[in-house]
Amino acid sequence: MTSDFLSQALVYLGAAVICVPIAKKVGMSSVLGYLLSGIIIGPFVLGFIGKEGQDIMHVAEFGVVMMLFIIGLELEPAAFWKMRKAIAGFGFSQLFGTSILLSLVFILMGWQWTTAVSGGLTLTMSSTAIVLQTLKEKGLSHTSAGQASFSVLLFQDIAVIPILAILPLLATTAVVADEAHPSLLSGLPAWVQTILVIAAVGSIYGIGTYLVVPMLRVIAKTGLREMFTASSLLLVVAVAFLMEMVGLSPALGTFVAGVVLANSEFRHELESDIDPFKGLLLGLFFMGVGASINFQLIQEAPMQIATLVLLVLFIKFIVLFGIGKIYKLNNDQNFLFALGLSQVGEFAFVLLSFTGQLNIIDEEWIGKLTAITAISMMTTPLLLLMHEKFIHPYFGIKEKPVEKPGDVIDEHHEVIVAGFGHFGSTIGRLLRANGIAATILDNNPDQVELLRRMGFKVYYGDATRIDMLKSAGIESAKILIAAIDSPDINSTLVHTVRKHFPHIKILARARNRFDAHDLMETGVTNVYRETLYTAVQLAVDALGELGFRKHTATRQGQKFIKFDEKALAKLASSRHDLKEYALNSKDEIAIQEKLLQNDLLLSFSDNDHSWDSNFVKEAILGKDPETAPTK
Amino acid sequence: MSNRVLILFAHPLFEKSRVNKMLVNSYPAGVTFHDLYEHYPDFNIDIEKEKDLLTEHDIIIWQHPIYWYSCPALLKQWIDLVLEAGWAYGPGGIALKGKSVFQVITTGAPEHSYQKEANNRFTIRQFLAPFDQTATLCKMNYLPPFVTHGSHRIHKEQVNEQADAYYFLLEHLTNNDPDLEALKKYNYLNDWVKENQLS
């Protein structure tokens, strides 16, 4: 732990903490915030970090590796299959059209075709981070433009993989093996390398399915959260390391690993474990990019850079707009779609650093293209503002978001059930019998495995974690059913959710009056005591056994439940007066005492006159001693 | 003069009822819509609450489909439980005195089958006799029903017409003091609406 490292960390973290919130405030995405903070601490403004920009890139590229892992995790093959037409249609035509046009531009500038093609492919990418975030913030995810954007971005994310595999084939010079990463493959001919890429991917699939998932089950059983985090990280690092060993792209490997695990019950848990690391490392990556933007190049050729930025934006816009026309997007939506995706995305940085390593594009142009990418990213908020202010009012028809079930990759239901033991599973079964699918969270791996065999969508994970709840889709869900066995954990869950997601309706299980009080204090009104309904049912049956008519006994039971819930609500407000008692048992007895006192005034059957002919007789004919009721 | 109108709605399968959905799709301001099957899915009627509701309104509507020539079970339960002796009828039972009540009903069969010679053998008014007498015993004015016949085969336009007529009726009752004796002369309230809606 050198002071050098500490001062570095201080600079990076400080810059991020200052710049990103400011960028968010101004309405830019966090990507831009990181880029700007990178520029500011970089050699051209404050000069806190000079050449190290290059060194941190190695660590920071790991953020991209993790991002691909998460993108892979989110790609559920079944959902992906549903969207295949849109993805192939929109995505393929965009990639193909844009890269051909851009490559032509580079060829006209006098580049070699290999260089031109890799440049074209690189700039074809749009920014998933910026676009998806913007769409989500503006609530446009489900409009046709949103769906089209999503298809294009997804296709691009996937296309990065084959592009990374193809790039070595475009290298004009033999790949110089990196000193730091001795590669087993360097020196082999390019076509062998390509075949090996495919073989490696296949092996990841096999190992992931038959080794990793069972291993995760074992680790999950230990019940230690940090073990799971450690194994998630280990998984990513191991895959990345293996890929580097054979000289392939680590990003490619982790993406495939993500896809393999997307169908396992650990999807949400892995996602929420990796997510913070991903976010930070990606941030670091963007800062590195910002720091390495070569302003000298921009100063030397401002016109050239500016022209190229405009040209790239224009070409991307034209291609996208054309595709939108072919697929019959209306004009307003089409503008949104084409302007929104006109920037160059973060994957361009990855591809650029890769082409740099392969010596496909020389260093000067790598610098220029990096600058172009970063600048184009900054134009998006402005272009969308323009769309909002001028284009949108001009066409003026706001398309209503059409909710298309099954079009959304994330499988989010309206109902989330946390805890699927005896209590929760009964709820889940009744819901399922009525065609209501729920997202189920449980932290007992054996239970999860069983339920998955029975065809339930169950995810393994700790429901009290905010990130876990988010990946289960709590932000778009309507109802949360808190049915965890342990009252303490269940209460923690309810408290967390009330605090962070106040919009959602909570139906909570409580073991007894105490838990019920506790939950009521958070403002939850739907509290269900395990003991109440079963105990009442038993009492009703007991009355039946004693000769009461079943219907009468049942009505008494119903009345008692109503009365008891009222009494509980009343006591909940006066509970703090009882808190002087240190011990729960004392407290419990005090509450019992109060309840029993109230009950003394209670006799349901005395003032129940329904269908009571004696009462009617008395009411109509006056008291008749001969037919006095014998109650 | 304005009247407070209470619709007591009883339909155990409302989600599948085309006609009733249209009828209650909109009602004028000042009308209280009270869905019994939604409030008492367990048939455990809150008698005091229901009595309060009745006290607060001037015109009561029982809106329900005709099942087996009568009302759905929960509305019968409501009548059994809420209209208590000494409150609604009998000595001192004057809580509902002077209020008006009528039924808004739907039948599967067409109007012509409710005739002496047809397959249902009795008219709708004959089948509704128990309700008529219930209201009378509670010292209320029993008005003719508002009926939608042939709900199985009725066209969308006809349902719309019925819904408009019902809305017109509700609005009239809410904002005017209706001439009860005149209204009682009609067989169905639909006939009164036809005469007045155009003018």
mmCIF file of N, CA and C in Angstrom, chain A residues 460-545:
data_model
loop_
_atom_site.group_PDB
_atom_site.id
_atom_site.type_symbol
_atom_site.label_atom_id
_atom_site.label_comp_id
_atom_site.label_asym_id
_atom_site.label_seq_id
_atom_site.Cartn_x
_atom_site.Cartn_y
_atom_site.Cartn_z
ATOM 1 N N TYR A 460 -32.501 -17.558 -6.463
ATOM 2 C CA TYR A 460 -31.825 -17.668 -5.199
ATOM 3 C C TYR A 460 -31.262 -16.309 -4.840
ATOM 4 N N GLY A 461 -31.532 -15.846 -3.634
ATOM 5 C CA GLY A 461 -30.940 -14.576 -3.253
ATOM 6 C C GLY A 461 -31.526 -14.034 -1.967
ATOM 7 N N ASP A 462 -30.854 -13.039 -1.437
ATOM 8 C CA ASP A 462 -31.272 -12.427 -0.190
ATOM 9 C C ASP A 462 -32.182 -11.239 -0.498
ATOM 10 N N ALA A 463 -33.451 -11.418 -0.189
ATOM 11 C CA ALA A 463 -34.442 -10.421 -0.593
ATOM 12 C C ALA A 463 -34.300 -9.088 0.129
ATOM 13 N N THR A 464 -33.498 -9.043 1.202
ATOM 14 C CA THR A 464 -33.421 -7.769 1.925
ATOM 15 C C THR A 464 -32.413 -6.820 1.289
ATOM 16 N N ARG A 465 -31.734 -7.287 0.245
ATOM 17 C CA ARG A 465 -30.748 -6.411 -0.384
ATOM 18 C C ARG A 465 -31.390 -5.567 -1.466
ATOM 19 N N ILE A 466 -31.092 -4.295 -1.429
ATOM 20 C CA ILE A 466 -31.733 -3.378 -2.366
ATOM 21 C C ILE A 466 -31.420 -3.754 -3.806
ATOM 22 N N ASP A 467 -30.152 -4.103 -4.050
ATOM 23 C CA ASP A 467 -29.785 -4.402 -5.433
ATOM 24 C C ASP A 467 -30.499 -5.661 -5.930
ATOM 25 N N MET A 468 -30.673 -6.600 -5.009
ATOM 26 C CA MET A 468 -31.382 -7.840 -5.349
ATOM 27 C C MET A 468 -32.831 -7.523 -5.716
ATOM 28 N N LEU A 469 -33.446 -6.675 -4.897
ATOM 29 C CA LEU A 469 -34.833 -6.295 -5.156
ATOM 30 C C LEU A 469 -34.940 -5.593 -6.502
ATOM 31 N N LYS A 470 -33.948 -4.763 -6.789
ATOM 32 C CA LYS A 470 -33.979 -4.049 -8.063
ATOM 33 C C LYS A 470 -33.894 -5.022 -9.228
ATOM 34 N N SER A 471 -32.982 -5.987 -9.097
ATOM 35 C CA SER A 471 -32.875 -6.880 -10.256
ATOM 36 C C SER A 471 -34.075 -7.818 -10.339
ATOM 37 N N ALA A 472 -34.804 -7.971 -9.248
ATOM 38 C CA ALA A 472 -36.048 -8.751 -9.338
ATOM 39 C C ALA A 472 -37.174 -7.912 -9.917
ATOM 40 N N GLY A 473 -36.908 -6.628 -10.148
ATOM 41 C CA GLY A 473 -37.894 -5.792 -10.828
ATOM 42 C C GLY A 473 -38.846 -5.080 -9.904
ATOM 43 N N ILE A 474 -38.397 -4.761 -8.695
ATOM 44 C CA ILE A 474 -39.318 -4.136 -7.742
ATOM 45 C C ILE A 474 -39.774 -2.763 -8.204
ATOM 46 N N GLU A 475 -38.959 -2.132 -9.058
ATOM 47 C CA GLU A 475 -39.333 -0.774 -9.470
ATOM 48 C C GLU A 475 -40.552 -0.778 -10.382
ATOM 49 N N SER A 476 -40.763 -1.906 -11.057
ATOM 50 C CA SER A 476 -41.920 -1.938 -11.956
ATOM 51 C C SER A 476 -43.023 -2.851 -11.417
ATOM 52 N N ALA A 477 -42.787 -3.473 -10.270
ATOM 53 C CA ALA A 477 -43.796 -4.395 -9.735
ATOM 54 C C ALA A 477 -44.878 -3.626 -8.987
ATOM 55 N N LYS A 478 -46.028 -4.297 -8.804
ATOM 56 C CA LYS A 478 -47.149 -3.668 -8.118
ATOM 57 C C LYS A 478 -47.206 -4.092 -6.650
ATOM 58 N N ILE A 479 -46.971 -5.386 -6.427
ATOM 59 C CA ILE A 479 -47.188 -5.948 -5.099
ATOM 60 C C ILE A 479 -45.947 -6.694 -4.644
ATOM 61 N N LEU A 480 -45.601 -6.485 -3.384
ATOM 62 C CA LEU A 480 -44.562 -7.325 -2.790
ATOM 63 C C LEU A 480 -45.209 -8.136 -1.678
ATOM 64 N N ILE A 481 -45.056 -9.446 -1.736
ATOM 65 C CA ILE A 481 -45.562 -10.287 -0.664
ATOM 66 C C ILE A 481 -44.368 -10.711 0.181
ATOM 67 N N ALA A 482 -44.330 -10.221 1.418
ATOM 68 C CA ALA A 482 -43.214 -10.527 2.308
ATOM 69 C C ALA A 482 -43.606 -11.731 3.144
ATOM 70 N N ALA A 483 -43.086 -12.899 2.778
ATOM 71 C CA ALA A 483 -43.523 -14.133 3.427
ATOM 72 C C ALA A 483 -42.349 -14.935 3.950
ATOM 73 N N ILE A 484 -41.293 -14.245 4.373
ATOM 74 C CA ILE A 484 -40.103 -14.944 4.840
ATOM 75 C C ILE A 484 -40.368 -15.564 6.212
ATOM 76 N N ASP A 485 -39.827 -16.770 6.426
ATOM 77 C CA ASP A 485 -40.082 -17.488 7.679
ATOM 78 C C ASP A 485 -39.647 -16.712 8.912
ATOM 79 N N SER A 486 -38.431 -16.162 8.857
ATOM 80 C CA SER A 486 -37.926 -15.477 10.040
ATOM 81 C C SER A 486 -38.562 -14.099 10.162
ATOM 82 N N PRO A 487 -39.282 -13.848 11.258
ATOM 83 C CA PRO A 487 -39.940 -12.548 11.423
ATOM 84 C C PRO A 487 -38.946 -11.392 11.356
ATOM 85 N N ASP A 488 -37.742 -11.604 11.875
ATOM 86 C CA ASP A 488 -36.761 -10.516 11.873
ATOM 87 C C ASP A 488 -36.368 -10.136 10.458
ATOM 88 N N ILE A 489 -36.043 -11.150 9.658
ATOM 89 C CA ILE A 489 -35.634 -10.865 8.283
ATOM 90 C C ILE A 489 -36.804 -10.258 7.522
ATOM 91 N N ASN A 490 -37.987 -10.798 7.761
ATOM 92 C CA ASN A 490 -39.164 -10.277 7.076
ATOM 93 C C ASN A 490 -39.381 -8.811 7.415
ATOM 94 N N SER A 491 -39.173 -8.485 8.675
ATOM 95 C CA SER A 491 -39.345 -7.100 9.109
ATOM 96 C C SER A 491 -38.283 -6.208 8.465
ATOM 97 N N THR A 492 -37.049 -6.705 8.414
ATOM 98 C CA THR A 492 -35.992 -5.955 7.737
ATOM 99 C C THR A 492 -36.383 -5.669 6.288
ATOM 100 N N LEU A 493 -36.915 -6.693 5.650
ATOM 101 C CA LEU A 493 -37.331 -6.541 4.258
ATOM 102 C C LEU A 493 -38.390 -5.448 4.124
ATOM 103 N N VAL A 494 -39.411 -5.514 4.970
ATOM 104 C CA VAL A 494 -40.488 -4.530 4.882
ATOM 105 C C VAL A 494 -39.956 -3.120 5.133
ATOM 106 N N HIS A 495 -39.112 -2.986 6.137
ATOM 107 C CA HIS A 495 -38.537 -1.667 6.428
ATOM 108 C C HIS A 495 -37.754 -1.140 5.227
ATOM 109 N N THR A 496 -36.910 -2.014 4.671
ATOM 110 C CA THR A 496 -36.098 -1.601 3.515
ATOM 111 C C THR A 496 -36.976 -1.144 2.365
ATOM 112 N N VAL A 497 -37.979 -1.940 2.076
ATOM 113 C CA VAL A 497 -38.813 -1.640 0.914
ATOM 114 C C VAL A 497 -39.625 -0.369 1.131
ATOM 115 N N ARG A 498 -40.149 -0.217 2.352
ATOM 116 C CA ARG A 498 -40.924 1.007 2.629
ATOM 117 C C ARG A 498 -40.049 2.241 2.426
ATOM 118 N N LYS A 499 -38.778 2.098 2.802
ATOM 119 C CA LYS A 499 -37.889 3.244 2.740
ATOM 120 C C LYS A 499 -37.481 3.569 1.306
ATOM 121 N N HIS A 500 -37.156 2.542 0.532
ATOM 122 C CA HIS A 500 -36.559 2.800 -0.779
ATOM 123 C C HIS A 500 -37.555 2.703 -1.935
ATOM 124 N N PHE A 501 -38.629 1.956 -1.751
ATOM 125 C CA PHE A 501 -39.592 1.813 -2.846
ATOM 126 C C PHE A 501 -41.000 2.067 -2.319
ATOM 127 N N PRO A 502 -41.273 3.300 -1.941
ATOM 128 C CA PRO A 502 -42.552 3.563 -1.272
ATOM 129 C C PRO A 502 -43.772 3.325 -2.171
ATOM 130 N N HIS A 503 -43.549 3.186 -3.476
ATOM 131 C CA HIS A 503 -44.706 3.077 -4.370
ATOM 132 C C HIS A 503 -45.391 1.715 -4.278
ATOM 133 N N ILE A 504 -44.664 0.718 -3.793
ATOM 134 C CA ILE A 504 -45.171 -0.647 -3.938
ATOM 135 C C ILE A 504 -46.073 -1.031 -2.777
ATOM 136 N N LYS A 505 -47.108 -1.793 -3.102
ATOM 137 C CA LYS A 505 -48.042 -2.269 -2.076
ATOM 138 C C LYS A 505 -47.434 -3.499 -1.414
ATOM 139 N N ILE A 506 -47.385 -3.480 -0.085
ATOM 140 C CA ILE A 506 -46.793 -4.622 0.614
ATOM 141 C C ILE A 506 -47.871 -5.414 1.337
ATOM 142 N N LEU A 507 -47.865 -6.722 1.139
ATOM 143 C CA LEU A 507 -48.687 -7.609 1.949
ATOM 144 C C LEU A 507 -47.705 -8.429 2.784
ATOM 145 N N ALA A 508 -47.785 -8.294 4.105
ATOM 146 C CA ALA A 508 -46.723 -8.864 4.927
ATOM 147 C C ALA A 508 -47.238 -9.946 5.866
ATOM 148 N N ARG A 509 -46.411 -10.981 5.979
ATOM 149 C CA ARG A 509 -46.700 -12.061 6.919
ATOM 150 C C ARG A 509 -46.146 -11.661 8.282
ATOM 151 N N ALA A 510 -46.907 -11.949 9.338
ATOM 152 C CA ALA A 510 -46.406 -11.682 10.687
ATOM 153 C C ALA A 510 -46.616 -12.933 11.508
ATOM 154 N N ARG A 511 -45.672 -13.202 12.396
ATOM 155 C CA ARG A 511 -45.824 -14.417 13.191
ATOM 156 C C ARG A 511 -46.902 -14.211 14.258
ATOM 157 N N ASN A 512 -46.900 -13.047 14.886
ATOM 158 C CA ASN A 512 -47.813 -12.827 16.001
ATOM 159 C C ASN A 512 -48.155 -11.350 16.114
ATOM 160 N N ARG A 513 -48.815 -10.982 17.179
ATOM 161 C CA ARG A 513 -49.220 -9.589 17.363
ATOM 162 C C ARG A 513 -48.029 -8.646 17.348
ATOM 163 N N PHE A 514 -46.951 -9.128 17.937
ATOM 164 C CA PHE A 514 -45.754 -8.284 18.017
ATOM 165 C C PHE A 514 -45.241 -7.871 16.671
ATOM 166 N N ASP A 515 -45.024 -8.897 15.829
ATOM 167 C CA ASP A 515 -44.535 -8.607 14.494
ATOM 168 C C ASP A 515 -45.527 -7.702 13.793
ATOM 169 N N ALA A 516 -46.797 -7.984 14.009
ATOM 170 C CA ALA A 516 -47.822 -7.191 13.338
ATOM 171 C C ALA A 516 -47.674 -5.726 13.721
ATOM 172 N N HIS A 517 -47.475 -5.450 15.020
ATOM 173 C CA HIS A 517 -47.266 -4.072 15.474
ATOM 174 C C HIS A 517 -46.085 -3.456 14.766
ATOM 175 N N ASP A 518 -45.031 -4.230 14.772
ATOM 176 C CA ASP A 518 -43.784 -3.763 14.203
ATOM 177 C C ASP A 518 -43.982 -3.349 12.745
ATOM 178 N N LEU A 519 -44.698 -4.194 12.011
ATOM 179 C CA LEU A 519 -44.919 -3.916 10.591
ATOM 180 C C LEU A 519 -45.878 -2.747 10.412
ATOM 181 N N MET A 520 -46.865 -2.676 11.282
ATOM 182 C CA MET A 520 -47.838 -1.591 11.167
ATOM 183 C C MET A 520 -47.174 -0.240 11.367
ATOM 184 N N GLU A 521 -46.138 -0.231 12.182
ATOM 185 C CA GLU A 521 -45.452 1.043 12.438
ATOM 186 C C GLU A 521 -44.758 1.577 11.189
ATOM 187 N N THR A 522 -44.480 0.681 10.232
ATOM 188 C CA THR A 522 -43.856 1.176 9.001
ATOM 189 C C THR A 522 -44.909 1.707 8.036
ATOM 190 N N GLY A 523 -46.177 1.578 8.437
ATOM 191 C CA GLY A 523 -47.232 2.091 7.573
ATOM 192 C C GLY A 523 -47.844 1.032 6.673
ATOM 193 N N VAL A 524 -47.475 -0.231 6.894
ATOM 194 C CA VAL A 524 -48.080 -1.303 6.110
ATOM 195 C C VAL A 524 -49.434 -1.631 6.721
ATOM 196 N N THR A 525 -50.458 -1.666 5.888
ATOM 197 C CA THR A 525 -51.792 -1.939 6.433
ATOM 198 C C THR A 525 -52.197 -3.396 6.250
ATOM 199 N N ASN A 526 -51.619 -4.068 5.247
ATOM 200 C CA ASN A 526 -51.993 -5.456 5.033
ATOM 201 C C ASN A 526 -51.030 -6.383 5.766
ATOM 202 N N VAL A 527 -51.389 -6.682 7.009
ATOM 203 C CA VAL A 527 -50.539 -7.536 7.828
ATOM 204 C C VAL A 527 -51.316 -8.803 8.156
ATOM 205 N N TYR A 528 -50.704 -9.955 7.949
ATOM 206 C CA TYR A 528 -51.405 -11.217 8.138
ATOM 207 C C TYR A 528 -50.705 -12.057 9.188
ATOM 208 N N ARG A 529 -51.384 -12.236 10.309
ATOM 209 C CA ARG A 529 -50.774 -13.020 11.383
ATOM 210 C C ARG A 529 -51.013 -14.498 11.115
ATOM 211 N N GLU A 530 -49.952 -15.253 11.129
ATOM 212 C CA GLU A 530 -50.081 -16.695 10.912
ATOM 213 C C GLU A 530 -51.029 -17.294 11.931
ATOM 214 N N THR A 531 -50.946 -16.775 13.145
ATOM 215 C CA THR A 531 -51.665 -17.418 14.239
ATOM 216 C C THR A 531 -53.155 -17.098 14.235
ATOM 217 N N LEU A 532 -53.522 -15.941 13.682
ATOM 218 C CA LEU A 532 -54.906 -15.500 13.838
ATOM 219 C C LEU A 532 -55.896 -16.411 13.099
ATOM 220 N N TYR A 533 -55.665 -16.563 11.771
ATOM 221 C CA TYR A 533 -56.708 -17.206 10.969
ATOM 222 C C TYR A 533 -56.837 -18.687 11.295
ATOM 223 N N THR A 534 -55.691 -19.343 11.506
ATOM 224 C CA THR A 534 -55.758 -20.765 11.834
ATOM 225 C C THR A 534 -56.377 -20.961 13.214
ATOM 226 N N ALA A 535 -56.017 -20.092 14.159
ATOM 227 C CA ALA A 535 -56.569 -20.233 15.508
ATOM 228 C C ALA A 535 -58.079 -20.015 15.491
ATOM 229 N N VAL A 536 -58.511 -19.012 14.732
ATOM 230 C CA VAL A 536 -59.947 -18.754 14.648
ATOM 231 C C VAL A 536 -60.653 -19.945 14.003
ATOM 232 N N GLN A 537 -60.043 -20.476 12.951
ATOM 233 C CA GLN A 537 -60.649 -21.623 12.271
ATOM 234 C C GLN A 537 -60.809 -22.789 13.248
ATOM 235 N N LEU A 538 -59.771 -22.994 14.064
ATOM 236 C CA LEU A 538 -59.841 -24.074 15.048
ATOM 237 C C LEU A 538 -60.964 -23.815 16.050
ATOM 238 N N ALA A 539 -61.053 -22.570 16.515
ATOM 239 C CA ALA A 539 -62.097 -22.239 17.490
ATOM 240 C C ALA A 539 -63.489 -22.432 16.900
ATOM 241 N N VAL A 540 -63.616 -22.060 15.615
ATOM 242 C CA VAL A 540 -64.912 -22.226 14.948
ATOM 243 C C VAL A 540 -65.275 -23.710 14.896
ATOM 244 N N ASP A 541 -64.299 -24.546 14.530
ATOM 245 C CA ASP A 541 -64.572 -25.987 14.489
ATOM 246 C C ASP A 541 -64.901 -26.515 15.879
ATOM 247 N N ALA A 542 -64.233 -25.957 16.894
ATOM 248 C CA ALA A 542 -64.518 -26.381 18.269
ATOM 249 C C ALA A 542 -65.963 -26.046 18.639
ATOM 250 N N LEU A 543 -66.393 -24.838 18.286
ATOM 251 C CA LEU A 543 -67.794 -24.475 18.548
ATOM 252 C C LEU A 543 -68.719 -25.453 17.851
ATOM 253 N N GLY A 544 -68.349 -25.825 16.619
ATOM 254 C CA GLY A 544 -69.141 -26.795 15.863
ATOM 255 C C GLY A 544 -69.228 -28.123 16.590
ATOM 256 N N GLU A 545 -68.076 -28.588 17.091
ATOM 257 C CA GLU A 545 -68.049 -29.856 17.831
ATOM 258 C C GLU A 545 -68.937 -29.779 19.069
#
